[in-house]
Amino acid sequence: VAAVATEEEAARQGCCWAELPPELLREVLARVEASEPRWPRRRDVVACAGVCRTWRGVVREIVRVPEVSGRLTFPISLKQPGPRDAPIKCFIRRHRATQTYFLYIGLTDALADTGKFLFAARKYHRPTCTEYLISLDKTDMSKGSQTCVGKLRSNFLRTKFTVYDAHPPHAGPVVSKRWPAGDYPVIQINYEVNVLGSRGPRRMNCIMESIPVSAIEQGGTAPTQTAFPFFNPKSSRMDSSITPLSSQVESKLVLKNKSPRWHEHLRCWCLNFHGRVTVASVKNFQLVASDESAPANEENDDTTLQFGKIGKDLFTLDYRYPVSAFQAFAICLSSFDTKLARE
Amino acid sequence: MTAPTMTSRSPTSTQRSSPRSLSTARSTSSTSTAAAAPAEDLKSFDAEFVKVDRATLFDLILAANYLNIKGLLDLTCQTVADMIKDNTPEEIRKIFNIKNDFTPEEEAEVRKENQWAFE
């Protein structure tokens, strides 16, 4: 009798909450969201969105995209442009034995800490190229996996790379006819030797196929995916979830690396990484956004993506609008892979 | 300033919970010249006030909303928010007796999201 009484009591305790008026449910869930800006506690917000349909709807209304909030919440926020002001600070751990790379967002303001896992990438050697498969599951980086969000592929010489998105960045049937399902090229990365040859830092540029130049102009926007169709193959949201581009022939955004300055006294090439990079390496870079036709204004442009070494197999990655975590990670993987210029 | 006592005539109270007085000696006027209670006393008063069973807490939220008592609404909503924290979706459903009404496809999406979030 005692056990039944406890169950009845438990039912009585909880029975009315499903009838909480929506505006009051919103009050509660808004407080959960506001009080957990950082990981790992931010997972409470994701948990709330997994309770029932009503809670999911409310949470998804409350949570704002990283561009506005500066916060990562659902996995899809890793595919969305970063914040317009301060960058999102992440770090990468390289695991040489398994040729695997793990991207984390920092939990604190330290250069690296325990971190919250974002992506994993595994390197695969193919006969004519190398490929990195990027996944949301650190235990599953196999081709065709449901958690695979995209990949990076090099050319034979490892001087040119293409980033493929498993998810269409643009709406419309034109794109899906051109590309096989699950392989949408979104970035072209080129590495070139400096005019000084291998004695100078290499030049890199990234053509962002899915981001128009207008994205960095006043009032511009970058395409923002809102759902993962492969999480839910029967979802009909794929077409409506993508912000359509006004014109496919618009100029593409190009990211170029800032040229380091030769520091005569220190006898080395230097960039100001604002304390986020502490070990000299040819892999370190800062990318700025520019119009394809104009050269990067290296003095005034804010850095869109910054990557650099802080320890053995440990690197920081900071990214901002209009680049997403996925795009930033893929670009940095190419920096590991390219064989241009000796270290 | 005191708030009205909750009675059985209030549309938000139920037969189950005993009427709970909402009167408080707390001064809410910033221009009051009378000594206001120290902050830590107010905090511990608030904490004790919401140490009630979940059914009563539910009634308090509805009452605060109906009677438009912002301070009480803030306190009770924050209490519920604190109850939600550090739980999986299934645990939250148990606490609040909420039915899982996702389709199998939505459930799969939720599972993958939470797998990543709790990684």
CSV table of C-alpha atoms in Angstrom, one decimal:
chain,number,residue,atom,x,y,z
A,1,VAL,CA,0.0,0.0,0.0
A,2,ALA,CA,2.8,2.3,0.8
A,3,ALA,CA,4.4,1.9,-2.7
A,4,VAL,CA,1.1,2.6,-4.4
A,5,ALA,CA,0.6,5.7,-2.2
A,6,THR,CA,4.0,6.9,-3.3
A,7,GLU,CA,3.2,6.4,-7.0
A,8,GLU,CA,-0.1,8.2,-6.6
A,9,GLU,CA,1.6,11.0,-4.8
A,10,ALA,CA,4.2,11.3,-7.5
A,11,ALA,CA,1.5,11.4,-10.1
A,12,ARG,CA,-0.4,14.0,-8.1
A,13,GLN,CA,2.8,16.0,-7.8
A,14,GLY,CA,3.4,16.1,-11.6
A,15,CYS,CA,0.0,15.7,-13.1
A,16,CYS,CA,-0.8,19.3,-13.9
A,17,TRP,CA,2.5,20.5,-15.5
A,18,ALA,CA,1.5,19.5,-19.0
A,19,GLU,CA,-1.3,22.0,-18.6
A,20,LEU,CA,1.0,24.9,-17.7
A,21,PRO,CA,-0.2,27.8,-19.9
A,22,PRO,CA,2.3,28.4,-22.8
A,23,GLU,CA,3.3,31.9,-21.7
A,24,LEU,CA,4.3,30.6,-18.2
A,25,LEU,CA,6.1,27.6,-19.8
A,26,ARG,CA,8.0,30.2,-21.8
A,27,GLU,CA,8.8,32.2,-18.6
A,28,VAL,CA,10.4,29.0,-17.1
A,29,LEU,CA,12.3,27.9,-20.2
A,30,ALA,CA,13.5,31.4,-20.9
A,31,ARG,CA,15.1,31.4,-17.4
A,32,VAL,CA,16.8,28.1,-18.1
A,33,GLU,CA,18.2,29.4,-21.4
A,34,ALA,CA,19.4,32.7,-19.9
A,35,SER,CA,21.1,31.2,-16.9
A,36,GLU,CA,23.2,28.6,-18.9
A,37,PRO,CA,25.2,30.6,-21.5
A,38,ARG,CA,28.2,28.3,-21.4
A,39,TRP,CA,28.8,24.6,-21.8
A,40,PRO,CA,28.6,22.0,-20.3
A,41,ARG,CA,25.5,23.4,-18.5
A,42,ARG,CA,24.1,24.7,-21.8
A,43,ARG,CA,23.1,21.1,-22.4
A,44,ASP,CA,20.1,21.8,-20.1
A,45,VAL,CA,18.6,23.9,-22.9
A,46,VAL,CA,19.0,21.0,-25.4
A,47,ALA,CA,17.5,18.6,-22.8
A,48,CYS,CA,14.4,20.9,-22.4
A,49,ALA,CA,14.0,20.8,-26.2
A,50,GLY,CA,13.8,17.0,-26.0
A,51,VAL,CA,11.0,16.7,-23.4
A,52,CYS,CA,7.9,17.0,-25.7
A,53,ARG,CA,6.7,18.8,-28.7
A,54,THR,CA,5.4,21.8,-26.8
A,55,TRP,CA,8.7,22.3,-24.9
A,56,ARG,CA,10.7,21.8,-28.1
A,57,GLY,CA,8.7,24.5,-29.9
A,58,VAL,CA,9.1,27.0,-27.1
A,59,VAL,CA,12.9,26.4,-26.7
A,60,ARG,CA,13.5,26.7,-30.4
A,61,GLU,CA,11.7,30.1,-30.3
A,62,ILE,CA,13.8,31.3,-27.4
A,63,VAL,CA,17.2,30.1,-28.6
A,64,ARG,CA,18.8,32.6,-31.0
A,65,VAL,CA,21.4,31.9,-33.7
A,66,PRO,CA,25.1,32.3,-32.7
A,67,GLU,CA,25.3,35.3,-35.0
A,68,VAL,CA,23.1,37.2,-32.6
A,69,SER,CA,23.6,35.4,-29.2
A,70,GLY,CA,27.3,34.4,-29.4
A,71,ARG,CA,26.2,31.0,-28.1
A,72,LEU,CA,26.3,27.5,-29.4
A,73,THR,CA,23.3,25.4,-28.5
A,74,PHE,CA,21.9,22.8,-30.8
A,75,PRO,CA,24.2,20.9,-33.2
A,76,ILE,CA,22.8,23.0,-36.1
A,77,SER,CA,24.4,26.1,-34.6
A,78,LEU,CA,27.8,24.6,-35.7
A,79,LYS,CA,26.6,25.1,-39.3
A,80,GLN,CA,25.4,28.7,-38.6
A,81,PRO,CA,27.5,31.9,-39.0
A,82,GLY,CA,29.4,32.9,-35.9
A,83,PRO,CA,28.8,36.1,-33.9
A,84,ARG,CA,29.2,39.5,-35.5
A,85,ASP,CA,31.2,40.9,-32.6
A,86,ALA,CA,33.5,38.8,-30.4
A,87,PRO,CA,34.6,35.5,-31.9
A,88,ILE,CA,33.7,32.1,-30.5
A,89,LYS,CA,36.8,30.6,-29.0
A,90,CYS,CA,37.5,27.0,-29.6
A,91,PHE,CA,40.5,24.6,-29.6
A,92,ILE,CA,41.6,21.6,-31.5
A,93,ARG,CA,43.3,18.5,-30.1
A,94,ARG,CA,45.2,16.4,-32.6
A,95,HIS,CA,45.5,12.6,-31.9
A,96,ARG,CA,48.4,11.5,-34.2
A,97,ALA,CA,48.1,7.8,-33.5
A,98,THR,CA,44.6,7.6,-35.0
A,99,GLN,CA,45.0,10.6,-37.4
A,100,THR,CA,42.0,12.2,-35.7
A,101,TYR,CA,41.3,15.8,-34.8
A,102,PHE,CA,38.8,17.0,-32.2
A,103,LEU,CA,37.2,20.4,-32.1
A,104,TYR,CA,36.0,21.8,-28.7
A,105,ILE,CA,34.6,25.0,-27.5
A,106,GLY,CA,36.3,26.3,-24.4
A,107,LEU,CA,34.4,26.2,-21.1
A,108,THR,CA,36.4,29.0,-19.6
A,109,ASP,CA,38.6,31.8,-20.9
A,110,ALA,CA,41.7,29.6,-20.8
A,111,LEU,CA,43.4,28.8,-24.1
A,112,ALA,CA,42.3,25.2,-23.7
A,113,ASP,CA,40.5,23.3,-20.9
A,114,THR,CA,38.3,20.2,-20.8
A,115,GLY,CA,36.2,21.8,-23.4
A,116,LYS,CA,32.8,20.8,-24.8
A,117,PHE,CA,33.1,18.5,-27.9
A,118,LEU,CA,31.9,19.9,-31.1
A,119,PHE,CA,33.3,17.9,-34.1
A,120,ALA,CA,35.7,15.1,-34.8
A,121,ALA,CA,37.5,14.6,-38.1
A,122,ARG,CA,39.5,11.6,-39.3
A,123,LYS,CA,42.1,11.6,-42.0
A,124,TYR,CA,41.8,9.0,-44.8
A,125,HIS,CA,44.5,8.4,-47.3
A,126,ARG,CA,43.2,7.8,-50.8
A,127,PRO,CA,45.2,6.9,-53.9
A,128,THR,CA,45.0,10.5,-55.4
A,129,CYS,CA,44.1,12.6,-52.4
A,130,THR,CA,43.6,12.8,-48.7
A,131,GLU,CA,40.1,13.2,-47.2
A,132,TYR,CA,39.0,14.3,-43.8
A,133,LEU,CA,35.5,13.1,-42.7
A,134,ILE,CA,33.9,15.5,-40.2
A,135,SER,CA,31.4,14.1,-37.8
A,136,LEU,CA,29.3,15.1,-34.8
A,137,ASP,CA,30.1,11.7,-33.2
A,138,LYS,CA,33.6,11.3,-31.9
A,139,THR,CA,33.3,7.5,-32.2
A,140,ASP,CA,31.9,7.4,-35.7
A,141,MET,CA,33.7,9.1,-38.6
A,142,SER,CA,32.9,6.7,-41.3
A,143,LYS,CA,31.6,7.5,-44.7
A,144,GLY,CA,27.9,7.4,-45.0
A,145,SER,CA,27.5,7.8,-41.2
A,146,GLN,CA,24.4,9.6,-40.2
A,147,THR,CA,26.4,12.0,-38.0
A,148,CYS,CA,28.8,13.0,-40.8
A,149,VAL,CA,28.3,16.7,-41.6
A,150,GLY,CA,30.8,17.1,-44.4
A,151,LYS,CA,34.4,16.5,-45.5
A,152,LEU,CA,37.6,18.1,-46.7
A,153,ARG,CA,39.4,16.7,-49.8
A,154,SER,CA,42.8,17.7,-51.0
A,155,ASN,CA,44.2,17.5,-54.5
A,156,PHE,CA,47.1,15.3,-55.3
A,157,LEU,CA,49.7,17.9,-54.5
A,158,ARG,CA,47.8,19.0,-51.3
A,159,THR,CA,47.9,22.6,-52.5
A,160,LYS,CA,44.2,22.9,-53.2
A,161,PHE,CA,41.3,21.7,-51.0
A,162,THR,CA,37.5,21.5,-51.4
A,163,VAL,CA,35.2,21.5,-48.4
A,164,TYR,CA,32.0,19.5,-49.0
A,165,ASP,CA,28.8,20.0,-47.0
A,166,ALA,CA,26.6,16.9,-46.5
A,167,HIS,CA,23.7,19.3,-46.3
A,168,PRO,CA,22.6,21.7,-49.1
A,169,PRO,CA,23.6,25.2,-48.3
A,170,HIS,CA,21.2,26.7,-50.9
A,171,ALA,CA,17.6,26.1,-51.5
A,172,GLY,CA,16.3,25.0,-54.9
A,173,PRO,CA,16.4,22.0,-57.3
A,174,VAL,CA,19.3,23.4,-59.4
A,175,VAL,CA,21.9,22.5,-56.8
A,176,SER,CA,20.5,19.1,-56.1
A,177,LYS,CA,20.7,18.2,-59.8
A,178,ARG,CA,24.3,19.2,-60.1
A,179,TRP,CA,25.8,17.5,-57.1
A,180,PRO,CA,25.4,13.9,-55.9
A,181,ALA,CA,23.4,13.6,-52.8
A,182,GLY,CA,25.3,14.7,-49.7
A,183,ASP,CA,28.3,16.3,-51.5
A,184,TYR,CA,27.8,20.1,-51.9
A,185,PRO,CA,31.1,21.9,-52.4
A,186,VAL,CA,31.1,25.0,-50.2
A,187,ILE,CA,34.7,26.2,-50.0
A,188,GLN,CA,37.7,26.1,-52.3
A,189,ILE,CA,41.0,26.6,-50.5
A,190,ASN,CA,44.3,27.4,-52.2
A,191,TYR,CA,47.8,27.5,-50.9
A,192,GLU,CA,50.6,29.2,-52.7
A,193,VAL,CA,54.2,29.8,-52.1
A,194,ASN,CA,55.1,33.3,-51.1
A,195,VAL,CA,57.0,35.4,-53.6
A,196,LEU,CA,60.0,34.8,-51.3
A,197,GLY,CA,59.6,31.0,-52.0
A,198,SER,CA,59.8,28.6,-49.1
A,199,ARG,CA,61.6,31.1,-47.0
A,200,GLY,CA,58.5,33.2,-46.5
A,201,PRO,CA,55.1,32.3,-45.1
A,202,ARG,CA,52.6,30.7,-47.5
A,203,ARG,CA,49.6,32.5,-49.0
A,204,MET,CA,46.2,31.0,-48.6
A,205,ASN,CA,42.8,32.0,-49.8
A,206,CYS,CA,39.4,30.5,-49.3
A,207,ILE,CA,36.6,31.0,-51.8
A,208,MET,CA,33.4,30.7,-49.8
A,209,GLU,CA,31.1,29.3,-52.5
A,210,SER,CA,28.0,29.5,-50.3
A,211,ILE,CA,28.5,33.0,-48.9
A,212,PRO,CA,28.0,36.1,-51.1
A,213,VAL,CA,30.2,39.2,-50.7
A,214,SER,CA,27.0,41.0,-49.6
A,215,ALA,CA,27.1,39.1,-46.4
A,216,ILE,CA,29.9,41.3,-45.1
A,217,GLU,CA,28.3,44.5,-46.4
A,218,GLN,CA,26.1,46.8,-44.4
A,219,GLY,CA,22.8,45.0,-43.7
A,220,GLY,CA,24.0,41.8,-45.4
A,221,THR,CA,23.2,38.3,-44.3
A,222,ALA,CA,24.9,34.9,-44.8
A,223,PRO,CA,22.9,31.7,-45.5
A,224,THR,CA,21.8,30.1,-42.3
A,225,GLN,CA,20.7,26.5,-42.1
A,226,THR,CA,18.1,25.8,-39.5
A,227,ALA,CA,17.8,22.0,-39.4
A,228,PHE,CA,19.8,18.8,-40.2
A,229,PRO,CA,17.7,16.9,-42.7
A,230,PHE,CA,19.8,13.8,-42.3
A,231,PHE,CA,18.9,13.6,-38.6
A,232,ASN,CA,15.3,13.2,-39.8
A,233,PRO,CA,15.3,11.9,-43.3
A,234,LYS,CA,11.5,12.1,-43.5
A,235,SER,CA,11.6,15.7,-42.6
A,236,SER,CA,10.0,18.0,-45.1
A,237,ARG,CA,11.7,21.0,-43.7
A,238,MET,CA,14.7,20.8,-46.0
A,239,ASP,CA,13.5,23.2,-48.6
A,240,SER,CA,12.1,25.7,-46.2
A,241,SER,CA,15.0,25.6,-43.8
A,242,ILE,CA,17.5,27.3,-46.0
A,243,THR,CA,17.7,31.0,-46.5
A,244,PRO,CA,17.7,31.3,-50.3
A,245,LEU,CA,20.3,33.5,-51.9
A,246,SER,CA,19.0,36.4,-53.9
A,247,SER,CA,21.2,35.5,-56.9
A,248,GLN,CA,23.5,32.5,-57.5
A,249,VAL,CA,25.8,34.6,-59.7
A,250,GLU,CA,26.6,37.1,-56.9
A,251,SER,CA,30.3,37.5,-56.1
A,252,LYS,CA,31.6,35.0,-53.7
A,253,LEU,CA,33.2,36.0,-50.4
A,254,VAL,CA,36.9,35.3,-50.3
A,255,LEU,CA,39.0,34.9,-47.1
A,256,LYS,CA,42.7,35.7,-47.4
A,257,ASN,CA,45.4,35.3,-44.9
A,258,LYS,CA,47.0,38.4,-43.3
A,259,SER,CA,50.6,38.7,-44.2
A,260,PRO,CA,52.9,38.5,-41.2
A,261,ARG,CA,55.4,41.2,-40.8
A,262,TRP,CA,59.1,40.5,-40.6
A,263,HIS,CA,60.3,41.3,-37.1
A,264,GLU,CA,64.0,42.2,-37.6
A,265,HIS,CA,64.8,42.1,-33.9
A,266,LEU,CA,63.2,38.7,-33.3
A,267,ARG,CA,64.2,37.4,-36.8
A,268,CYS,CA,60.8,35.9,-37.5
A,269,TRP,CA,57.5,36.5,-39.2
A,270,CYS,CA,54.9,37.9,-36.7
A,271,LEU,CA,51.2,38.3,-36.5
A,272,ASN,CA,49.3,39.7,-33.6
A,273,PHE,CA,47.2,36.8,-32.3
A,274,HIS,CA,46.1,38.7,-29.2
A,275,GLY,CA,47.5,36.0,-26.9
A,276,ARG,CA,45.5,33.2,-28.4
A,277,VAL,CA,48.5,31.6,-30.2
A,278,THR,CA,51.7,31.0,-28.3
A,279,VAL,CA,53.9,28.7,-30.4
A,280,ALA,CA,55.4,29.7,-33.8
A,281,SER,CA,54.3,27.4,-36.6
A,282,VAL,CA,53.9,27.7,-40.3
A,283,LYS,CA,50.3,26.4,-39.8
A,284,ASN,CA,49.3,29.5,-37.8
A,285,PHE,CA,47.1,32.0,-39.8
A,286,GLN,CA,44.6,34.8,-39.6
A,287,LEU,CA,42.0,35.1,-42.4
A,288,VAL,CA,40.2,38.3,-43.3
A,289,ALA,CA,37.1,38.7,-45.4
A,290,SER,CA,37.5,40.6,-48.6
A,291,ASP,CA,35.8,41.2,-51.9
A,292,GLU,CA,37.2,38.8,-54.5
A,293,SER,CA,38.5,41.7,-56.6
A,294,ALA,CA,40.0,43.9,-54.0
A,295,PRO,CA,43.1,43.0,-52.0
A,296,ALA,CA,42.7,42.5,-48.2
A,297,ASN,CA,43.1,45.7,-46.2
A,298,GLU,CA,45.4,44.1,-43.7
A,299,GLU,CA,45.5,47.0,-41.4
A,300,ASN,CA,41.8,47.6,-40.6
A,301,ASP,CA,40.0,44.4,-41.4
A,302,ASP,CA,38.8,42.4,-38.4
A,303,THR,CA,40.0,38.8,-38.4
A,304,THR,CA,37.3,36.4,-39.4
A,305,LEU,CA,39.1,33.2,-38.6
A,306,GLN,CA,42.3,32.7,-36.5
A,307,PHE,CA,44.1,29.4,-36.0
A,308,GLY,CA,47.4,28.6,-34.2
A,309,LYS,CA,49.5,26.4,-32.0
A,310,ILE,CA,49.5,26.6,-28.3
A,311,GLY,CA,51.2,23.2,-27.4
A,312,LYS,CA,52.0,19.8,-28.6
A,313,ASP,CA,49.0,18.7,-30.7
A,314,LEU,CA,47.0,21.6,-29.3
A,315,PHE,CA,45.7,24.5,-31.3
A,316,THR,CA,43.2,27.4,-30.8
A,317,LEU,CA,40.6,28.3,-33.4
A,318,ASP,CA,38.6,31.5,-33.1
A,319,TYR,CA,35.9,32.3,-35.7
A,320,ARG,CA,33.3,35.0,-36.4
A,321,TYR,CA,30.6,35.9,-38.8
A,322,PRO,CA,30.1,35.0,-41.5
A,323,VAL,CA,32.0,31.7,-41.0
A,324,SER,CA,30.5,28.8,-39.2
A,325,ALA,CA,32.2,26.3,-36.8
A,326,PHE,CA,32.0,23.6,-39.5
A,327,GLN,CA,33.6,25.9,-42.1
A,328,ALA,CA,36.3,27.1,-39.7
A,329,PHE,CA,37.2,23.6,-38.7
A,330,ALA,CA,37.5,22.3,-42.3
A,331,ILE,CA,39.7,25.2,-43.3
A,332,CYS,CA,42.0,24.6,-40.3
A,333,LEU,CA,42.3,20.9,-41.2
A,334,SER,CA,43.7,21.9,-44.6
A,335,SER,CA,46.4,23.8,-42.7
A,336,PHE,CA,47.4,20.6,-41.1
A,337,ASP,CA,47.5,18.8,-44.4
A,338,THR,CA,49.1,21.1,-46.9
A,339,LYS,CA,52.7,20.3,-47.6
A,340,LEU,CA,53.6,23.8,-48.8
A,341,ALA,CA,56.6,25.3,-47.0
A,342,ARG,CA,58.6,23.4,-44.5
A,343,GLU,CA,58.0,24.0,-40.8
B,1,MET,CA,2.6,46.0,1.2
B,2,THR,CA,0.7,42.8,1.6
B,3,ALA,CA,-0.7,40.6,-1.1
B,4,PRO,CA,-4.2,39.2,-0.8
B,5,THR,CA,-4.7,35.9,0.8
B,6,MET,CA,-5.4,33.1,-1.7
B,7,THR,CA,-8.9,31.7,-1.1
B,8,SER,CA,-10.9,28.9,-2.7
B,9,ARG,CA,-12.7,31.5,-4.8
B,10,SER,CA,-9.6,32.2,-6.8
B,11,PRO,CA,-9.9,30.5,-10.2
B,12,THR,CA,-6.4,29.3,-10.0
B,13,SER,CA,-6.5,27.5,-6.6
B,14,THR,CA,-7.6,23.9,-6.5
B,15,GLN,CA,-9.2,21.6,-3.9
B,16,ARG,CA,-6.0,19.8,-3.4
B,17,SER,CA,-3.7,22.5,-2.1
B,18,SER,CA,-4.5,24.2,1.2
B,19,PRO,CA,-4.9,28.0,0.9
B,20,ARG,CA,-1.5,29.5,1.3
B,21,SER,CA,-1.2,33.1,2.5
B,22,LEU,CA,0.7,35.3,0.2
B,23,SER,CA,1.0,38.1,2.8
B,24,THR,CA,4.5,39.3,3.4
B,25,ALA,CA,6.0,41.9,5.5
B,26,ARG,CA,8.4,42.8,2.8
B,27,SER,CA,8.7,46.4,1.8
B,28,THR,CA,8.7,46.8,-2.0
B,29,SER,CA,8.7,50.6,-2.2
B,30,SER,CA,12.1,52.1,-3.1
B,31,THR,CA,11.0,55.4,-1.6
B,32,SER,CA,9.9,53.9,1.7
B,33,THR,CA,11.7,55.5,4.7
B,34,ALA,CA,10.9,52.5,6.9
B,35,ALA,CA,13.9,50.1,7.2
B,36,ALA,CA,13.7,47.4,4.5
B,37,ALA,CA,14.6,43.9,5.4
B,38,PRO,CA,18.3,43.0,4.7
B,39,ALA,CA,18.9,41.3,1.4
B,40,GLU,CA,20.0,38.0,2.9
B,41,ASP,CA,16.9,37.8,5.0
B,42,LEU,CA,14.8,38.3,1.9
B,43,LYS,CA,16.7,35.6,0.0
B,44,SER,CA,16.3,33.0,2.8
B,45,PHE,CA,12.6,34.0,3.1
B,46,ASP,CA,12.1,33.4,-0.6
B,47,ALA,CA,14.0,30.1,-0.5
B,48,GLU,CA,11.8,28.8,2.4
B,49,PHE,CA,8.6,30.1,0.7
B,50,VAL,CA,9.0,27.9,-2.3
B,51,LYS,CA,9.9,24.8,-0.4
B,52,VAL,CA,6.6,23.3,-1.2
B,53,ASP,CA,5.5,20.2,-3.2
B,54,ARG,CA,5.3,20.5,-6.9
B,55,ALA,CA,1.5,20.7,-7.1
B,56,THR,CA,1.6,23.7,-4.7
B,57,LEU,CA,4.4,25.3,-6.7
B,58,PHE,CA,2.3,24.9,-9.9
B,59,ASP,CA,-0.6,26.7,-8.1
B,60,LEU,CA,1.7,29.4,-6.9
B,61,ILE,CA,2.8,30.1,-10.5
B,62,LEU,CA,-0.7,30.4,-11.8
B,63,ALA,CA,-1.7,32.5,-8.8
B,64,ALA,CA,1.2,34.9,-9.2
B,65,ASN,CA,0.4,35.2,-12.9
B,66,TYR,CA,-3.3,35.8,-12.3
B,67,LEU,CA,-2.7,38.2,-9.5
B,68,ASN,CA,0.1,39.9,-11.5
B,69,ILE,CA,2.7,39.6,-8.7
B,70,LYS,CA,5.9,39.9,-10.6
B,71,GLY,CA,8.3,39.1,-7.7
B,72,LEU,CA,6.4,35.9,-6.9
B,73,LEU,CA,6.2,34.9,-10.6
B,74,ASP,CA,10.0,35.5,-10.9
B,75,LEU,CA,10.7,33.4,-7.8
B,76,THR,CA,8.4,30.5,-8.7
B,77,CYS,CA,9.5,30.3,-12.4
B,78,GLN,CA,13.2,30.4,-11.3
B,79,THR,CA,12.4,27.6,-8.8
B,80,VAL,CA,11.0,25.4,-11.6
B,81,ALA,CA,13.9,26.3,-13.9
B,82,ASP,CA,16.3,25.1,-11.1
B,83,MET,CA,14.4,21.9,-10.9
B,84,ILE,CA,14.8,21.3,-14.6
B,85,LYS,CA,18.6,21.8,-14.6
B,86,ASP,CA,21.0,18.8,-14.6
B,87,ASN,CA,18.5,16.4,-15.9
B,88,THR,CA,18.0,14.4,-19.1
B,89,PRO,CA,14.8,14.8,-21.1
B,90,GLU,CA,13.5,11.5,-19.7
B,91,GLU,CA,14.2,12.6,-16.1
B,92,ILE,CA,12.4,15.9,-16.8
B,93,ARG,CA,9.4,14.1,-18.1
B,94,LYS,CA,9.3,12.0,-14.9
B,95,ILE,CA,9.6,15.0,-12.6
B,96,PHE,CA,6.8,16.9,-14.3
B,97,ASN,CA,4.7,13.9,-15.5
B,98,ILE,CA,4.9,15.0,-19.2
B,99,LYS,CA,4.1,12.6,-22.0
B,100,ASN,CA,6.6,12.0,-24.7
B,101,ASP,CA,4.6,12.9,-27.8
B,102,PHE,CA,7.4,12.9,-30.4
B,103,THR,CA,7.0,10.9,-33.7
B,104,PRO,CA,9.6,8.2,-34.2
B,105,GLU,CA,11.5,10.5,-36.5
B,106,GLU,CA,11.5,13.4,-34.1
B,107,GLU,CA,12.5,11.1,-31.3
B,108,ALA,CA,15.5,10.0,-33.4
B,109,GLU,CA,16.4,13.7,-33.9
B,110,VAL,CA,16.1,14.4,-30.2
B,111,ARG,CA,18.2,11.4,-29.3
B,112,LYS,CA,21.0,12.5,-31.6
B,113,GLU,CA,20.9,16.0,-30.3
B,114,ASN,CA,21.1,14.9,-26.7
B,115,GLN,CA,23.8,12.4,-27.5
B,116,TRP,CA,25.9,15.2,-28.9
B,117,ALA,CA,25.0,17.6,-26.1
B,118,PHE,CA,25.8,15.2,-23.3
B,119,GLU,CA,29.1,14.1,-25.0
